[in-house]
C-alpha positions as semicolon CSV with decimal commas, in nm:
position;residue;x (nm);y (nm);z (nm)
1;X;7,392;-0,209;8,138
2;X;7,140;-0,474;8,240
3;X;7,376;-0,750;8,130
4;X;7,636;-0,645;8,391
5;X;7,655;-0,836;8,716
6;X;7,594;-0,659;9,050
7;X;7,968;-0,673;9,119
8;X;8,051;-0,512;8,785
9;X;7,794;-0,238;8,848
10;X;7,934;-0,180;9,195
11;X;8,283;-0,134;9,047
12;X;8,141;0,101;8,784
13;X;7,972;0,296;9,065
14;X;8,310;0,323;9,237
15;X;8,467;0,462;8,921
16;X;8,187;0,718;8,884
17;X;8,218;0,827;9,248
18;X;8,594;0,866;9,208
19;X;8,557;1,068;8,890
20;X;8,279;1,290;9,029
21;X;8,322;1,338;9,405
22;X;7,992;1,450;9,557
23;X;7,783;1,279;9,289
24;X;7,420;1,255;9,399
25;X;7,234;0,926;9,431
26;X;6,997;1,032;9,154
27;X;7,280;1,114;8,914
28;X;7,466;0,796;9,007
29;X;7,156;0,594;8,927
30;X;7,116;0,768;8,592
31;X;7,479;0,698;8,498
32;X;7,438;0,334;8,597
33;X;7,100;0,302;8,426
34;X;6,927;0,198;8,748
35;X;6,697;0,348;9,012
36;X;6,819;0,553;9,310
37;X;6,746;0,257;9,534
38;X;6,956;0,022;9,320
39;X;7,240;0,275;9,318
40;X;7,233;0,280;9,700
41;X;7,250;-0,098;9,696
42;X;7,571;-0,089;9,488
43;X;7,718;0,166;9,728
44;X;7,635;-0,075;10,007
45;X;7,823;-0,352;9,825
46;X;8,129;-0,129;9,807
47;X;8,108;-0,051;10,177
48;X;8,074;-0,421;10,262
49;X;8,398;-0,475;10,067
50;X;8,574;-0,230;10,297
51;X;8,580;0,066;10,057
52;X;8,512;0,386;10,256
53;X;8,230;0,549;10,061
54;X;8,126;0,866;10,245
55;X;7,789;1,033;10,196
56;X;7,636;1,364;10,296
57;X;7,258;1,410;10,318
58;X;7,046;1,691;10,185
59;X;6,975;1,857;9,854
60;X;7,341;1,918;9,778
61;X;7,471;1,598;9,933
62;X;7,630;1,307;9,754
63;X;7,885;1,026;9,757
64;X;8,263;1,044;9,764
65;X;8,547;0,802;9,837
66;X;8,702;0,852;10,181
67;X;9,049;1,005;10,199
68;X;9,332;0,753;10,201
69;X;9,160;0,482;9,998
70;X;9,397;0,335;9,740
71;X;9,339;0,113;9,443
72;X;9,634;-0,074;9,286
73;X;9,850;0,022;9,108
74;X;9,826;0,373;9,259
75;X;10,053;0,290;9,552
76;X;10,275;0,596;9,569
77;X;10,518;0,712;9,834
78;X;10,513;1,083;9,917
79;X;10,825;1,147;9,708
80;X;10,686;0,949;9,412
81;X;10,350;1,128;9,413
82;X;10,496;1,477;9,443
83;X;10,769;1,399;9,192
84;X;10,506;1,289;8,940
85;X;10,309;1,608;9,005
86;X;10,619;1,824;8,947
87;X;10,714;1,642;8,628
88;X;10,362;1,681;8,485
89;X;10,341;2,051;8,572
90;X;10,681;2,124;8,425
91;X;10,640;1,925;8,107
92;X;10,275;1,997;8,023
93;X;10,140;2,351;8,030
94;X;9,775;2,252;8,093
95;X;9,838;1,994;8,366
96;X;9,706;2,240;8,626
97;X;9,367;2,249;8,447
98;X;9,134;1,973;8,577
99;X;8,952;1,973;8,240
100;X;9,270;1,887;8,049
101;X;9,341;1,511;8,006
102;X;9,669;1,537;8,197
103;X;9,501;1,752;8,460
104;X;9,217;1,501;8,492
105;X;9,469;1,221;8,545
106;X;9,640;1,424;8,818
107;X;9,301;1,480;8,984
108;X;9,247;1,104;9,001
109;X;9,588;1,057;9,160
110;X;9,524;1,328;9,417
111;X;9,188;1,179;9,512
112;X;9,337;0,847;9,618
113;X;9,634;0,987;9,808
114;X;9,631;1,011;10,187
115;X;9,560;1,359;10,322
116;X;9,922;1,447;10,425
117;X;10,035;1,381;10,066
118;X;9,727;1,511;9,883
119;X;9,729;1,858;10,041
120;X;10,082;1,962;9,927
121;X;10,020;1,802;9,587
122;X;9,700;2,003;9,538
123;X;9,873;2,321;9,660
124;X;10,153;2,262;9,413
125;X;9,913;2,223;9,120
126;X;9,710;2,527;9,222
127;X;9,995;2,771;9,284
128;X;10,279;2,687;9,048
129;X;10,302;2,854;8,710
130;X;10,424;2,576;8,477
131;X;10,681;2,640;8,206
132;X;10,803;2,411;7,931
133;X;11,146;2,282;8,027
134;X;11,422;2,146;7,808
135;X;11,656;2,039;8,084
136;X;11,737;2,108;8,444
137;X;11,780;1,960;8,788
138;X;11,472;1,837;8,971
139;X;11,462;1,945;9,335
140;X;11,347;1,724;9,618
141;X;10,965;1,694;9,590
142;X;10,900;1,716;9,964
143;X;11,122;2,023;9,997
144;X;10,941;2,183;9,704
145;X;10,604;2,104;9,862
146;X;10,714;2,261;10,191
147;X;10,816;2,579;10,008
148;X;10,489;2,593;9,812
149;X;10,280;2,544;10,125
150;X;10,471;2,820;10,304
151;X;10,407;3,050;10,004
152;X;10,035;2,973;10,017
153;X;10,011;3,014;10,395
154;X;10,231;3,324;10,419
155;X;10,466;3,158;10,669
156;X;10,828;3,255;10,719
157;X;11,087;2,980;10,675
158;X;11,436;2,907;10,800
159;X;11,616;2,723;10,523
160;X;11,953;2,567;10,465
161;X;12,096;2,670;10,130
162;X;12,390;2,515;9,946
163;X;12,615;2,751;9,748
164;X;12,841;2,554;9,514
165;X;13,083;2,330;9,703
166;X;13,066;2,538;10,020
167;X;12,882;2,437;10,336
168;X;12,510;2,530;10,343
169;X;12,420;2,867;10,493
170;X;12,111;2,936;10,705
171;X;11,863;3,198;10,585
172;X;11,532;3,330;10,720
173;X;11,306;3,407;10,424
174;X;10,953;3,510;10,336
175;X;10,875;3,271;10,048
176;X;10,679;3,464;9,786
177;X;10,652;3,214;9,502
178;X;10,795;2,900;9,346
179;X;10,824;2,887;8,969
180;X;10,996;2,699;8,689
181;X;11,226;2,880;8,448
182;X;11,406;2,700;8,167
183;X;11,409;2,364;8,345
184;X;11,513;2,494;8,687
185;X;11,290;2,546;8,990
186;X;11,332;2,876;9,174
187;X;11,213;3,027;9,502
188;X;11,141;3,399;9,483
189;X;11,167;3,535;9,836
190;X;11,265;3,816;10,069
191;X;11,574;3,725;10,270
192;X;11,569;3,871;10,621
193;X;11,925;3,746;10,659
194;X;12,044;3,960;10,365
195;X;11,764;4,221;10,388
196;X;11,709;4,190;10,013
197;X;11,505;4,011;9,750
198;X;11,657;3,679;9,647
199;X;11,598;3,415;9,382
200;X;11,715;3,076;9,510
201;X;11,754;2,745;9,330
202;X;11,509;2,503;9,493
203;X;11,737;2,206;9,427
204;X;11,997;2,376;9,652
205;X;11,762;2,408;9,949
206;X;11,878;2,146;10,197
207;X;11,641;2,199;10,492
208;X;11,318;2,384;10,570
209;X;11,182;2,489;10,909
210;X;10,852;2,674;10,948
211;X;10,881;2,975;11,180
212;X;10,598;3,134;11,382
213;X;10,621;3,467;11,194
214;X;10,383;3,532;10,906
215;X;10,384;3,773;10,613
216;X;10,133;3,911;10,367
217;X;10,185;3,770;10,014
218;X;10,252;4,030;9,745
219;X;9,927;4,112;9,567
220;X;9,934;4,049;9,192
221;X;10,288;3,908;9,192
222;X;10,402;3,762;8,858
223;X;10,675;3,519;8,968
224;X;10,811;3,445;8,620
225;X;10,856;3,814;8,534
226;X;11,003;3,890;8,877
227;X;11,259;3,612;8,841
228;X;11,357;3,722;8,490
229;X;11,393;4,081;8,609
230;X;11,609;3,960;8,896
231;X;11,846;3,783;8,659
232;X;11,857;4,087;8,433
233;X;11,988;4,330;8,695
234;X;12,179;4,371;9,016
235;X;12,526;4,251;8,912
236;X;12,836;4,460;8,847
237;X;12,821;4,481;8,467
238;X;12,494;4,577;8,293
239;X;12,450;4,380;7,970
240;X;12,274;4,482;7,651
241;X;12,305;4,263;7,344
242;X;12,121;4,279;7,010
243;X;12,049;3,933;6,869
244;X;11,981;3,899;6,496
245;X;11,670;3,682;6,530
246;X;11,303;3,715;6,627
247;X;11,214;3,648;6,989
248;X;11,033;3,322;6,912
249;X;11,346;3,166;6,757
250;X;11,577;3,228;7,052
251;X;11,636;2,949;7,303
252;X;11,974;2,956;7,475
253;X;11,976;3,328;7,554
254;X;11,666;3,295;7,770
255;X;11,889;3,179;8,055
256;X;12,108;3,490;8,035
257;X;11,853;3,760;8,112
258;X;11,534;3,921;7,987
259;X;11,449;3,918;7,615
260;X;11,265;4,209;7,452
261;X;11,145;4,209;7,090
262;X;11,281;4,499;6,880
263;X;11,125;4,415;6,545
264;X;11,048;4,109;6,333
265;X;11,416;4,014;6,298
266;X;11,592;4,149;6,610
267;X;11,569;4,092;6,984
268;X;11,730;4,277;7,275
269;X;11,888;4,079;7,560
270;X;11,906;4,266;7,891
271;X;12,109;4,111;8,171
272;X;12,391;4,162;8,416
273;X;12,695;3,971;8,535
274;X;12,997;3,984;8,761
275;X;13,195;3,768;8,518
276;X;13,223;3,900;8,158
277;X;13,442;3,601;8,062
278;X;13,169;3,357;8,169
279;X;12,901;3,563;7,993
280;X;13,108;3,577;7,673
281;X;13,139;3,198;7,676
282;X;12,760;3,166;7,706
283;X;12,696;3,416;7,428
284;X;12,933;3,228;7,199
285;X;12,699;2,931;7,219
286;X;12,406;3,126;7,072
287;X;12,263;2,993;6,748
288;X;12,234;3,344;6,600
289;X;12,470;3,635;6,530
290;X;12,464;3,924;6,776
291;X;12,629;4,253;6,866
292;X;12,722;4,386;7,211
293;X;12,594;4,733;7,301
294;X;12,749;4,728;7,649
295;X;12,967;4,683;7,846
296;X;13,312;4,716;7,683
297;X;13,442;4,448;7,920
298;X;13,212;4,197;7,752
299;X;13,335;4,295;7,405
300;X;13,694;4,248;7,524
301;X;13,610;3,908;7,670
302;X;13,452;3,804;7,340
303;X;13,761;3,917;7,147
304;X;13,986;3,705;7,370
305;X;13,754;3,407;7,335
306;X;13,734;3,452;6,958
307;X;14,112;3,462;6,922
308;X;14,139;3,143;7,128
309;X;13,883;2,967;6,906
310;X;14,059;3,082;6,587
311;X;14,393;2,961;6,718
312;X;14,240;2,621;6,802
313;X;14,115;2,596;6,442
314;X;14,461;2,651;6,291
315;X;14,631;2,352;6,131
C-alpha cells in the first residue's frame, strides 16, 4: 500500500474502522501495512476532517466511528432505514446474521445511523424471526419498531387498532412477539381489554402508547408456531382437510391454518372459521385436490360453490 497517498490511507482506515468497530491500533496498522504510529496519524487526519473517531484506551481498547456520523449516500430518514431493515428481514432468511452478506450490509447501515434510529433497527434485526414472503402489506416501519421495542423491554402498550372499515378501537396489550407469516406482519399479544390472547395485523395498528406497566416475556415462546396455532383454532367451525400433496408442495393453504404431514403424498390442514362459505372459496383456489373431513357445513358450502362454477362454465 506504499503507493497510496496519506489521504487514501486515511479513507481506507475509516473503512476498516467502520467494518470492525473497536479495532485496535496495532491491528489497524497491520491492515494498512504501516506502523501503529502511522495508523494513529491517519486517525488524526480523519479527526481533523471532522469525522468523529472515538477511541478507548487499554488492552481491549480500540477505534470506532462516533454515533450519528453519515457518509453519502447513506442519508436515510427513520422510515426509510426501518423500512429497508424490514424488507431485508422478510425477503432474506439470513439477513439477521451479521456474517451473511446481506446481514453485513445491514450492519454497515446500522453503524452510520443516529442512535434514535439505530436502536429500534438493531432490536428489529435481533428479535424478529424472518420468513420468506410472497406478498403482503407492509406496516408502518416506526409503528413496527415501537412494537418490537415494547416486546424486548416487556412494556405494556395502548394501541389503536383498525378493524376493516370501522373506526379504530383502543386496546391495552402485553406485546409478546412480532413475526412475519406469509407476507403479513403480526403482533402476538395478550389483550387486557379482551382478557384473551390475540394475533393482530401490524399494518392495522394505528397508534402506540407505552404504558408504565411491565410484564415478563414468555420464556421459550415460538411466535411462528403460536400464530399458526391461533389461526388453526378458536372459531365456530373446526376444519380438517386432507390435501393430496406433500407438505413441501403446498403454498396457498398455509394461510388457512396449520399444515401437518401425513405421509409422502398427503398433508392435513387444521384450521377454524366462522364463515364456511369464505373458507370454501379459499379452498377452491388450492392447486391440489383435497377432501373435507369436517365440518359438514364446509362440504355443503363447497357443493354450492361447485354448482355455481359448473353453471358458469355452461354454454
